[in-house]
Amino acid sequence: MTPAADDTDARISAFIRDPYPTLARIRAAAAVSALEYENGLPAWILTRYHDVAAALKDPRFGQDVRRTQAIADRRARGVTLGSDVVHMLNSDPPDHTRLRRLIQSVFTRRRVETMRPMVRRVAGDLLDGLRPRERFDVVLDFAFPLPIMIICTLLGFPPEDRHSYRAWSTAILTHGGDTSFEEATTEMNDYLRELMAARRAAPKDDILTELVRACDRRELTEQEVFSMVFLLLIGGHETTVNLLGTATLALLHHPDQLAWLRAHPEAMPMAVDEFLRYESPVSMATLRFTKEPVTVDGVEIPADELVLVSLGAANRDPDRFPEPDRLILERNDPGHLAFGQGLHRCLGAFLGKLESEVALCGLLDRFPHIEPAADEKTLPWRNTIMLRGLESLPVSVHG
Ligand code: HEM
């Protein structure tokens, strides 16, 4: 490796460990900055709260992955943006509207509230399993199985296959892990085809059965069923896993805040909003492109340009949040952008919040003393600039 490559690698790993100083510099320097995305692909980045919030609601920024891929192909070689997995999050209306409408009734506040006993049961069972241990991994043993078991229950998927779902999502989202992007999509599609056939033969009360019926009514194609399930599996676990891991780490770093939260468990919903602001699990929204020239804070971004929208930077903008780099559980400001905004605002926001509240309440309640069991500098982070989360968080518990 050349010294220059060495230096770049060191900078990337420093950014993955702590992106906030770099994001703060970019945000302070200009409203819109140019950067290189993967493989030298030129893109723009928005980091200021008001610009990010406005862009998320602005229909002049498109998300259709086929167009994004076409723009990328004209500018750089070998950038794969997942254009063979088209789902609501990487589509524009009218496809987005049709796909979201098919599924949105499952995730309303009222429907999600009826899931509370199921979420409590899953969290309780996992915590029971951890209770006899003096040391465990908050991410691997708790934060990962919890949301994936819940989304599997809703979809009607065997939770025991969860390690395959994780391997596929790692390969597809980060192009990392032991499985290649192509292998992961093929394996996942074969797996889904079998499950769909099983539901046709014996329908159940789950999302997969609903999607198979909608497919048979020709309201969506088989490929769209695959992509929808993929999105729900990924959206349904990657994000909440990240939040539970970073929230626990933040509490371990802030003993005063941890003590306050233990004394005020009823404040957990407000605390979860602060965890979402402080360490936004989706650090960068899905890649956007400009459908026409767009002026942001006096800077014109021409048409057909790729744009990164940094939710993590917006949520730490000092012009919106006083003392943004401090975790203040009593902040009581749900105005963060961790769930996005506008058309693509997170469909699973109520579920993600419910899972996080139940999980963190359960963890603090069962374990009155939690301490880090690894040196913080050695903690592995998810190797992507799009998501912010820990791979592992060993803790020791007693009392
Ligand atoms: C703490 C947990 C979660 C966070 C922080 C989160 C964050 C987000 C964000 C930021 C977006 C919009 C991205 C963009 O505009 O580019 C999004 C979209 C989405 N999320 Fe979540 N999410 C969470 C949990 C969930 C869960 C549990 C589900 C499961 C059902 C889910 C399903 C979705 C779907 C389907 C979309 C696409 C919506 C659309 O395009 O209309 N999310 N999420």
Short mmCIF file of C-alpha atoms and ligand atoms in Angstrom, two decimals:
data_model
loop_
_atom_site.label_atom_id
_atom_site.label_comp_id
_atom_site.label_asym_id
_atom_site.label_seq_id
_atom_site.Cartn_x
_atom_site.Cartn_y
_atom_site.Cartn_z
CA MET A 1 0.00 0.00 0.00
CA THR A 2 1.36 3.48 -0.83
CA PRO A 3 1.70 6.06 1.96
CA ALA A 4 -1.11 8.08 0.30
CA ALA A 5 -3.46 5.07 0.32
CA ASP A 6 -2.42 4.36 3.90
CA ASP A 7 -3.30 7.93 4.82
CA THR A 8 -6.70 7.73 3.07
CA ASP A 9 -7.51 4.46 4.87
CA ALA A 10 -6.57 6.04 8.20
CA ARG A 11 -8.82 9.03 7.48
CA ILE A 12 -11.73 6.80 6.48
CA SER A 13 -11.46 4.68 9.60
CA ALA A 14 -11.21 7.82 11.78
CA PHE A 15 -14.38 9.13 10.04
CA ILE A 16 -16.22 5.82 10.58
CA ARG A 17 -15.27 5.92 14.31
CA ASP A 18 -16.27 9.55 14.79
CA PRO A 19 -17.73 11.38 11.77
CA TYR A 20 -18.88 14.47 13.68
CA PRO A 21 -15.72 16.65 13.64
CA THR A 22 -15.46 16.23 9.84
CA LEU A 23 -19.19 16.83 9.33
CA ALA A 24 -18.96 19.95 11.53
CA ARG A 25 -16.13 21.31 9.37
CA ILE A 26 -18.07 20.69 6.16
CA ARG A 27 -21.22 22.27 7.65
CA ALA A 28 -19.34 25.36 8.86
CA ALA A 29 -17.48 25.84 5.57
CA ALA A 30 -20.42 26.00 3.13
CA ALA A 31 -24.08 25.15 2.69
CA VAL A 32 -23.27 22.90 -0.25
CA SER A 33 -19.94 21.11 -0.71
CA ALA A 34 -18.59 18.95 -3.50
CA LEU A 35 -17.06 15.58 -2.65
CA GLU A 36 -16.20 12.21 -4.12
CA TYR A 37 -18.56 9.39 -3.32
CA GLU A 38 -17.53 5.78 -4.15
CA ASN A 39 -14.91 5.17 -6.89
CA GLY A 40 -14.36 8.87 -7.45
CA LEU A 41 -18.03 9.54 -8.27
CA PRO A 42 -18.63 13.31 -7.90
CA ALA A 43 -21.51 14.33 -5.62
CA TRP A 44 -22.72 17.24 -3.50
CA ILE A 45 -23.43 17.13 0.21
CA LEU A 46 -25.96 19.07 2.33
CA THR A 47 -25.26 19.24 6.07
CA ARG A 48 -27.20 22.20 7.53
CA TYR A 49 -30.47 21.43 9.33
CA HIS A 50 -32.70 23.82 7.39
CA ASP A 51 -31.26 22.83 4.00
CA VAL A 52 -31.50 19.12 4.81
CA ALA A 53 -35.12 19.43 6.03
CA ALA A 54 -36.05 21.46 2.93
CA ALA A 55 -34.32 19.05 0.52
CA LEU A 56 -36.09 16.01 2.02
CA LYS A 57 -39.43 17.66 1.20
CA ASP A 58 -38.45 19.10 -2.19
CA PRO A 59 -39.79 17.12 -5.20
CA ARG A 60 -36.99 18.54 -7.37
CA PHE A 61 -34.72 16.01 -5.63
CA GLY A 62 -35.49 12.56 -7.06
CA GLN A 63 -34.69 9.13 -5.69
CA ASP A 64 -35.45 6.84 -8.65
CA VAL A 65 -32.47 4.48 -8.43
CA ARG A 66 -32.49 3.73 -12.18
CA ARG A 67 -31.88 7.42 -12.91
CA THR A 68 -29.35 7.71 -10.09
CA GLN A 69 -27.49 4.70 -11.50
CA ALA A 70 -27.58 6.17 -15.04
CA ILE A 71 -26.05 9.43 -13.76
CA ALA A 72 -23.41 7.46 -11.81
CA ASP A 73 -22.54 5.35 -14.88
CA ARG A 74 -21.88 8.50 -16.91
CA ARG A 75 -19.48 9.85 -14.28
CA ALA A 76 -17.53 6.87 -12.86
CA ARG A 77 -16.92 3.17 -13.36
CA GLY A 78 -18.04 0.34 -11.14
CA VAL A 79 -20.46 2.12 -8.80
CA THR A 80 -23.36 -0.20 -7.98
CA LEU A 81 -26.29 1.56 -6.38
CA GLY A 82 -28.67 -1.42 -6.25
CA SER A 83 -30.79 -0.57 -9.30
CA ASP A 84 -31.90 -4.21 -9.55
CA VAL A 85 -33.60 -3.91 -6.15
CA VAL A 86 -36.24 -1.25 -6.79
CA HIS A 87 -38.45 -0.50 -3.78
CA MET A 88 -40.37 2.45 -2.35
CA LEU A 89 -37.29 4.07 -0.80
CA ASN A 90 -35.47 4.29 -4.11
CA SER A 91 -38.53 5.16 -6.27
CA ASP A 92 -40.34 8.37 -7.11
CA PRO A 93 -44.12 8.80 -7.48
CA PRO A 94 -46.23 7.23 -8.91
CA ASP A 95 -44.39 3.94 -8.11
CA HIS A 96 -43.51 5.16 -4.63
CA THR A 97 -47.15 6.07 -3.90
CA ARG A 98 -48.45 2.69 -5.11
CA LEU A 99 -45.88 0.67 -3.15
CA ARG A 100 -46.19 2.64 0.09
CA ARG A 101 -50.00 2.54 -0.02
CA LEU A 102 -49.97 -1.27 -0.18
CA ILE A 103 -48.29 -1.60 3.19
CA GLN A 104 -48.67 1.61 5.19
CA SER A 105 -51.76 0.54 7.18
CA VAL A 106 -49.62 -2.07 9.02
CA PHE A 107 -47.38 0.62 10.53
CA THR A 108 -49.80 3.29 11.77
CA ARG A 109 -49.45 4.50 15.37
CA ARG A 110 -52.62 2.62 16.34
CA ARG A 111 -51.59 -0.70 14.74
CA VAL A 112 -48.08 -0.45 16.19
CA GLU A 113 -49.48 0.14 19.68
CA THR A 114 -51.22 -3.27 19.46
CA MET A 115 -47.76 -4.81 18.92
CA ARG A 116 -46.50 -3.61 22.34
CA PRO A 117 -47.21 -6.90 24.17
CA MET A 118 -45.42 -8.87 21.43
CA VAL A 119 -42.42 -6.51 21.54
CA ARG A 120 -42.30 -6.78 25.36
CA ARG A 121 -42.44 -10.57 25.16
CA VAL A 122 -39.57 -10.79 22.65
CA ALA A 123 -37.44 -8.32 24.65
CA GLY A 124 -38.29 -10.10 27.94
CA ASP A 125 -37.31 -13.53 26.55
CA LEU A 126 -33.99 -12.21 25.27
CA LEU A 127 -33.22 -10.48 28.58
CA ASP A 128 -34.15 -13.64 30.51
CA GLY A 129 -31.55 -15.48 28.46
CA LEU A 130 -28.90 -12.87 29.36
CA ARG A 131 -29.70 -12.66 33.04
CA PRO A 132 -27.48 -15.47 34.32
CA ARG A 133 -24.48 -14.07 32.47
CA GLU A 134 -21.91 -11.64 33.88
CA ARG A 135 -20.82 -10.47 30.46
CA PHE A 136 -22.61 -10.23 27.13
CA ASP A 137 -22.62 -8.26 23.90
CA VAL A 138 -25.38 -5.64 23.81
CA VAL A 139 -25.34 -5.53 20.00
CA LEU A 140 -24.95 -9.22 19.12
CA ASP A 141 -26.95 -10.74 21.97
CA PHE A 142 -29.73 -8.17 22.34
CA ALA A 143 -29.91 -5.25 19.89
CA PHE A 144 -29.60 -7.45 16.80
CA PRO A 145 -32.00 -10.33 17.61
CA LEU A 146 -34.74 -8.06 19.02
CA PRO A 147 -35.82 -6.02 15.96
CA ILE A 148 -35.11 -8.83 13.52
CA MET A 149 -37.31 -11.23 15.48
CA ILE A 150 -40.06 -8.62 15.52
CA ILE A 151 -39.95 -7.82 11.80
CA CYS A 152 -39.74 -11.57 11.06
CA THR A 153 -42.88 -12.13 13.15
CA LEU A 154 -44.72 -9.38 11.23
CA LEU A 155 -43.49 -10.59 7.83
CA GLY A 156 -44.04 -14.26 8.68
CA PHE A 157 -40.37 -15.25 8.29
CA PRO A 158 -38.55 -17.95 10.29
CA PRO A 159 -36.55 -15.97 12.91
CA GLU A 160 -34.02 -18.83 13.14
CA ASP A 161 -32.72 -17.83 9.68
CA ARG A 162 -31.88 -14.34 10.96
CA HIS A 163 -28.12 -14.76 10.50
CA SER A 164 -28.67 -15.23 6.76
CA TYR A 165 -30.78 -12.02 6.64
CA ARG A 166 -27.96 -10.16 8.39
CA ALA A 167 -25.34 -11.55 5.97
CA TRP A 168 -27.50 -10.59 2.97
CA SER A 169 -28.15 -7.10 4.26
CA THR A 170 -24.43 -6.55 5.02
CA ALA A 171 -23.52 -7.68 1.50
CA ILE A 172 -26.22 -5.63 -0.20
CA LEU A 173 -25.92 -2.45 1.87
CA THR A 174 -22.22 -2.18 2.46
CA HIS A 175 -20.84 -4.50 -0.25
CA GLY A 176 -18.93 -6.12 2.63
CA GLY A 177 -18.85 -9.42 4.51
CA ASP A 178 -18.27 -12.93 3.18
CA THR A 179 -21.05 -12.88 0.56
CA SER A 180 -20.90 -10.81 -2.65
CA PHE A 181 -23.71 -8.43 -3.68
CA GLU A 182 -24.79 -10.75 -6.52
CA GLU A 183 -24.66 -13.90 -4.36
CA ALA A 184 -26.67 -12.19 -1.63
CA THR A 185 -29.45 -11.01 -3.98
CA THR A 186 -29.66 -14.43 -5.68
CA GLU A 187 -29.73 -16.34 -2.37
CA MET A 188 -32.32 -13.99 -0.93
CA ASN A 189 -34.57 -14.15 -4.01
CA ASP A 190 -34.44 -17.99 -4.05
CA TYR A 191 -35.27 -18.06 -0.36
CA LEU A 192 -38.21 -15.66 -0.84
CA ARG A 193 -39.56 -17.55 -3.83
CA GLU A 194 -39.85 -20.66 -1.65
CA LEU A 195 -41.55 -18.76 1.16
CA MET A 196 -44.02 -17.18 -1.29
CA ALA A 197 -44.90 -20.59 -2.69
CA ALA A 198 -45.49 -21.83 0.85
CA ARG A 199 -47.88 -18.89 1.54
CA ARG A 200 -49.81 -19.52 -1.67
CA ALA A 201 -50.32 -23.12 -0.55
CA ALA A 202 -51.13 -22.19 3.08
CA PRO A 203 -51.96 -18.50 3.72
CA LYS A 204 -51.22 -17.05 7.17
CA ASP A 205 -51.98 -13.83 9.03
CA ASP A 206 -48.76 -12.04 8.05
CA ILE A 207 -47.40 -9.38 5.69
CA LEU A 208 -45.98 -11.94 3.26
CA THR A 209 -49.42 -13.48 2.70
CA GLU A 210 -50.83 -9.97 2.04
CA LEU A 211 -48.06 -9.25 -0.47
CA VAL A 212 -48.57 -12.58 -2.24
CA ARG A 213 -52.30 -11.80 -2.56
CA ALA A 214 -51.55 -8.28 -3.89
CA CYS A 215 -49.10 -9.85 -6.36
CA ASP A 216 -51.76 -12.31 -7.54
CA ARG A 217 -54.15 -9.34 -8.00
CA ARG A 218 -51.36 -7.78 -10.13
CA GLU A 219 -51.01 -4.75 -7.84
CA LEU A 220 -47.27 -5.39 -7.70
CA THR A 221 -44.85 -7.70 -9.52
CA GLU A 222 -43.02 -10.64 -7.96
CA GLN A 223 -39.79 -8.65 -8.20
CA GLU A 224 -41.48 -5.80 -6.29
CA VAL A 225 -42.53 -8.27 -3.57
CA PHE A 226 -38.87 -9.33 -3.21
CA SER A 227 -37.72 -5.73 -3.01
CA MET A 228 -40.45 -4.75 -0.54
CA VAL A 229 -39.56 -7.65 1.75
CA PHE A 230 -35.88 -6.80 1.43
CA LEU A 231 -36.57 -3.18 2.37
CA LEU A 232 -38.74 -4.14 5.35
CA LEU A 233 -36.16 -6.65 6.58
CA ILE A 234 -33.35 -4.14 6.29
CA GLY A 235 -35.33 -1.10 7.42
CA GLY A 236 -36.85 -3.22 10.14
CA HIS A 237 -33.60 -4.21 11.80
CA GLU A 238 -30.45 -2.38 10.64
CA THR A 239 -31.66 0.91 12.04
CA THR A 240 -33.01 -0.16 15.42
CA VAL A 241 -29.94 -2.36 16.06
CA ASN A 242 -27.78 0.69 15.50
CA LEU A 243 -29.84 2.88 17.78
CA LEU A 244 -29.85 0.38 20.65
CA GLY A 245 -26.07 -0.07 20.44
CA THR A 246 -25.20 3.63 20.23
CA ALA A 247 -27.77 4.60 22.87
CA THR A 248 -26.27 2.09 25.32
CA LEU A 249 -22.76 3.32 24.55
CA ALA A 250 -23.87 6.95 25.02
CA LEU A 251 -25.35 6.06 28.43
CA LEU A 252 -22.13 4.29 29.46
CA HIS A 253 -20.24 7.48 28.52
CA HIS A 254 -22.62 9.73 30.44
CA PRO A 255 -23.12 8.22 33.92
CA ASP A 256 -25.07 11.32 35.05
CA GLN A 257 -27.56 10.87 32.19
CA LEU A 258 -27.78 7.13 32.88
CA ALA A 259 -28.55 7.79 36.55
CA TRP A 260 -31.17 10.37 35.56
CA LEU A 261 -32.84 7.95 33.15
CA ARG A 262 -32.87 5.16 35.73
CA ALA A 263 -34.62 7.58 38.10
CA HIS A 264 -37.08 8.70 35.39
CA PRO A 265 -38.03 5.62 33.31
CA GLU A 266 -41.23 7.40 32.24
CA ALA A 267 -39.02 9.82 30.27
CA MET A 268 -37.83 7.04 27.94
CA PRO A 269 -39.83 8.25 24.86
CA MET A 270 -38.20 11.71 25.19
CA ALA A 271 -34.79 10.09 25.78
CA VAL A 272 -35.16 7.96 22.63
CA ASP A 273 -35.67 11.14 20.59
CA GLU A 274 -32.42 12.48 21.99
CA PHE A 275 -30.58 9.23 21.20
CA LEU A 276 -31.96 9.46 17.64
CA ARG A 277 -30.67 13.03 17.33
CA TYR A 278 -27.32 12.38 18.99
CA GLU A 279 -26.40 9.26 16.96
CA SER A 280 -28.73 9.11 13.96
CA PRO A 281 -28.77 5.44 12.84
CA VAL A 282 -29.30 6.46 9.20
CA SER A 283 -26.46 8.94 9.03
CA MET A 284 -26.92 9.71 5.34
CA ALA A 285 -30.30 9.59 3.58
CA THR A 286 -30.62 7.61 0.34
CA LEU A 287 -28.72 9.16 -2.56
CA ARG A 288 -30.79 11.86 -4.32
CA PHE A 289 -30.36 13.48 -7.74
CA THR A 290 -31.46 16.89 -8.99
CA LYS A 291 -34.30 16.68 -11.55
CA GLU A 292 -33.67 20.34 -12.46
CA PRO A 293 -31.25 23.03 -11.20
CA VAL A 294 -31.82 23.68 -7.47
CA THR A 295 -30.44 26.64 -5.53
CA VAL A 296 -29.54 25.92 -1.90
CA ASP A 297 -28.51 28.93 0.19
CA GLY A 298 -27.43 30.81 -2.94
CA VAL A 299 -25.46 27.89 -4.44
CA GLU A 300 -26.86 26.40 -7.64
CA ILE A 301 -26.67 22.63 -8.04
CA PRO A 302 -27.17 21.89 -11.76
CA ALA A 303 -29.65 19.26 -13.02
CA ASP A 304 -28.65 15.57 -13.00
CA GLU A 305 -26.25 15.88 -10.08
CA LEU A 306 -26.01 13.38 -7.22
CA VAL A 307 -26.71 14.77 -3.76
CA LEU A 308 -25.95 13.31 -0.32
CA VAL A 309 -28.21 14.55 2.47
CA SER A 310 -26.55 14.17 5.86
CA LEU A 311 -29.11 13.52 8.59
CA GLY A 312 -26.29 12.98 11.11
CA ALA A 313 -24.82 16.44 10.39
CA ALA A 314 -28.23 18.19 10.40
CA ASN A 315 -29.04 16.68 13.79
CA ARG A 316 -25.85 18.17 15.24
CA ASP A 317 -26.30 21.63 13.67
CA PRO A 318 -25.63 24.25 16.39
CA ASP A 319 -28.00 26.68 14.61
CA ARG A 320 -30.86 24.28 15.37
CA PHE A 321 -29.81 22.41 18.53
CA PRO A 322 -27.98 24.25 21.33
CA GLU A 323 -24.87 22.32 22.48
CA PRO A 324 -25.45 19.74 19.75
CA ASP A 325 -22.53 17.49 20.71
CA ARG A 326 -23.89 16.99 24.24
CA LEU A 327 -26.31 14.19 25.10
CA ILE A 328 -29.11 15.93 27.02
CA LEU A 329 -31.92 13.47 27.66
CA GLU A 330 -34.18 16.25 28.95
CA ARG A 331 -33.75 18.24 25.74
CA ASN A 332 -37.40 17.48 24.86
CA ASP A 333 -37.01 18.41 21.20
CA PRO A 334 -38.46 15.82 18.80
CA GLY A 335 -37.57 18.03 15.79
CA HIS A 336 -34.65 15.80 14.75
CA LEU A 337 -34.50 14.40 11.22
CA ALA A 338 -33.45 10.85 12.14
CA PHE A 339 -36.57 9.42 10.48
CA GLY A 340 -36.27 11.67 7.42
CA GLN A 341 -39.07 13.97 6.27
CA GLY A 342 -41.54 14.33 3.44
CA LEU A 343 -42.68 11.53 1.11
CA HIS A 344 -40.07 9.03 2.25
CA ARG A 345 -40.34 9.69 6.00
CA CYS A 346 -39.70 6.40 7.76
CA LEU A 347 -42.67 4.06 7.44
CA GLY A 348 -41.55 2.15 10.54
CA ALA A 349 -40.94 5.19 12.77
CA PHE A 350 -43.59 4.25 15.36
CA LEU A 351 -42.35 0.67 15.44
CA GLY A 352 -38.68 1.72 15.68
CA LYS A 353 -39.48 4.02 18.59
CA LEU A 354 -41.61 1.44 20.37
CA GLU A 355 -38.89 -1.24 20.04
CA SER A 356 -36.22 1.15 21.30
CA GLU A 357 -38.28 2.31 24.28
CA VAL A 358 -39.21 -1.22 25.36
CA ALA A 359 -35.67 -2.56 24.80
CA LEU A 360 -33.86 0.20 26.67
CA CYS A 361 -36.37 0.19 29.57
CA GLY A 362 -35.95 -3.60 29.82
CA LEU A 363 -32.15 -3.45 29.71
CA LEU A 364 -31.90 -0.78 32.43
CA ASP A 365 -34.53 -2.47 34.56
CA ARG A 366 -32.94 -5.96 34.47
CA PHE A 367 -29.34 -4.80 34.90
CA PRO A 368 -28.87 -2.17 37.62
CA HIS A 369 -25.11 -2.07 36.97
CA ILE A 370 -23.76 -2.10 33.43
CA GLU A 371 -20.15 -1.34 32.57
CA PRO A 372 -18.16 -1.40 29.34
CA ALA A 373 -16.14 -4.62 28.97
CA ALA A 374 -13.89 -3.47 26.11
CA ASP A 375 -11.64 -0.52 25.43
CA GLU A 376 -13.71 2.04 23.54
CA LYS A 377 -10.99 2.55 20.93
CA THR A 378 -11.30 -1.10 19.91
CA LEU A 379 -15.08 -1.08 19.38
CA PRO A 380 -15.90 -2.00 15.76
CA TRP A 381 -18.27 0.36 13.88
CA ARG A 382 -20.39 -0.52 10.82
CA ASN A 383 -18.09 0.13 7.88
CA THR A 384 -20.35 2.50 5.92
CA ILE A 385 -20.92 6.23 5.81
CA MET A 386 -24.67 5.69 5.30
CA LEU A 387 -25.42 3.98 8.61
CA ARG A 388 -24.07 4.76 12.06
CA GLY A 389 -23.85 1.78 14.36
CA LEU A 390 -21.64 -0.57 16.36
CA GLU A 391 -20.87 -4.13 15.27
CA SER A 392 -20.32 -5.18 18.86
CA LEU A 393 -20.56 -3.71 22.38
CA PRO A 394 -19.34 -6.06 25.14
CA VAL A 395 -20.54 -5.14 28.65
CA SER A 396 -20.24 -6.64 32.10
CA VAL A 397 -23.22 -6.60 34.44
CA HIS A 398 -23.61 -7.29 38.14
CA GLY A 399 -26.00 -6.77 40.98
C1 HEM B 1 -34.79 3.64 14.92
C2 HEM B 1 -35.27 3.08 13.89
C3 HEM B 1 -35.35 3.64 12.49
C4 HEM B 1 -34.73 4.73 11.92
C5 HEM B 1 -33.78 5.71 12.57
C6 HEM B 1 -35.19 4.80 10.54
C7 HEM B 1 -34.80 5.77 9.63
C8 HEM B 1 -35.33 5.92 8.37
C9 HEM B 1 -35.03 7.01 7.47
C10 HEM B 1 -34.06 8.15 7.76
C11 HEM B 1 -35.75 6.82 6.34
C12 HEM B 1 -35.80 7.75 5.12
C13 HEM B 1 -34.53 7.68 4.32
C14 HEM B 1 -34.50 8.63 3.14
O1 HEM B 1 -35.33 9.55 3.02
O2 HEM B 1 -33.59 8.47 2.33
C15 HEM B 1 -36.51 5.60 6.51
C16 HEM B 1 -37.36 5.07 5.56
C17 HEM B 1 -37.99 3.86 5.72
N1 HEM B 1 -38.00 3.05 6.85
FE1 HEM B 1 -37.10 3.44 8.60
N2 HEM B 1 -36.03 3.75 10.30
C18 HEM B 1 -36.18 3.03 11.47
C19 HEM B 1 -36.96 1.92 11.68
C20 HEM B 1 -37.71 1.30 10.71
C21 HEM B 1 -38.46 0.10 10.91
C22 HEM B 1 -38.61 -0.66 12.23
C23 HEM B 1 -39.02 -0.22 9.72
C24 HEM B 1 -39.88 -1.43 9.46
C25 HEM B 1 -40.92 -1.55 9.01
C26 HEM B 1 -38.63 0.81 8.76
C27 HEM B 1 -39.01 0.87 7.43
C28 HEM B 1 -38.75 1.94 6.58
C29 HEM B 1 -39.27 2.02 5.22
C30 HEM B 1 -40.16 0.99 4.53
C31 HEM B 1 -38.80 3.23 4.68
C32 HEM B 1 -39.05 3.79 3.28
C33 HEM B 1 -40.20 4.78 3.32
C34 HEM B 1 -40.47 5.41 1.96
O3 HEM B 1 -39.62 5.40 1.08
O4 HEM B 1 -41.60 5.93 1.78
N3 HEM B 1 -37.83 1.71 9.40
N4 HEM B 1 -36.23 5.07 7.75
#
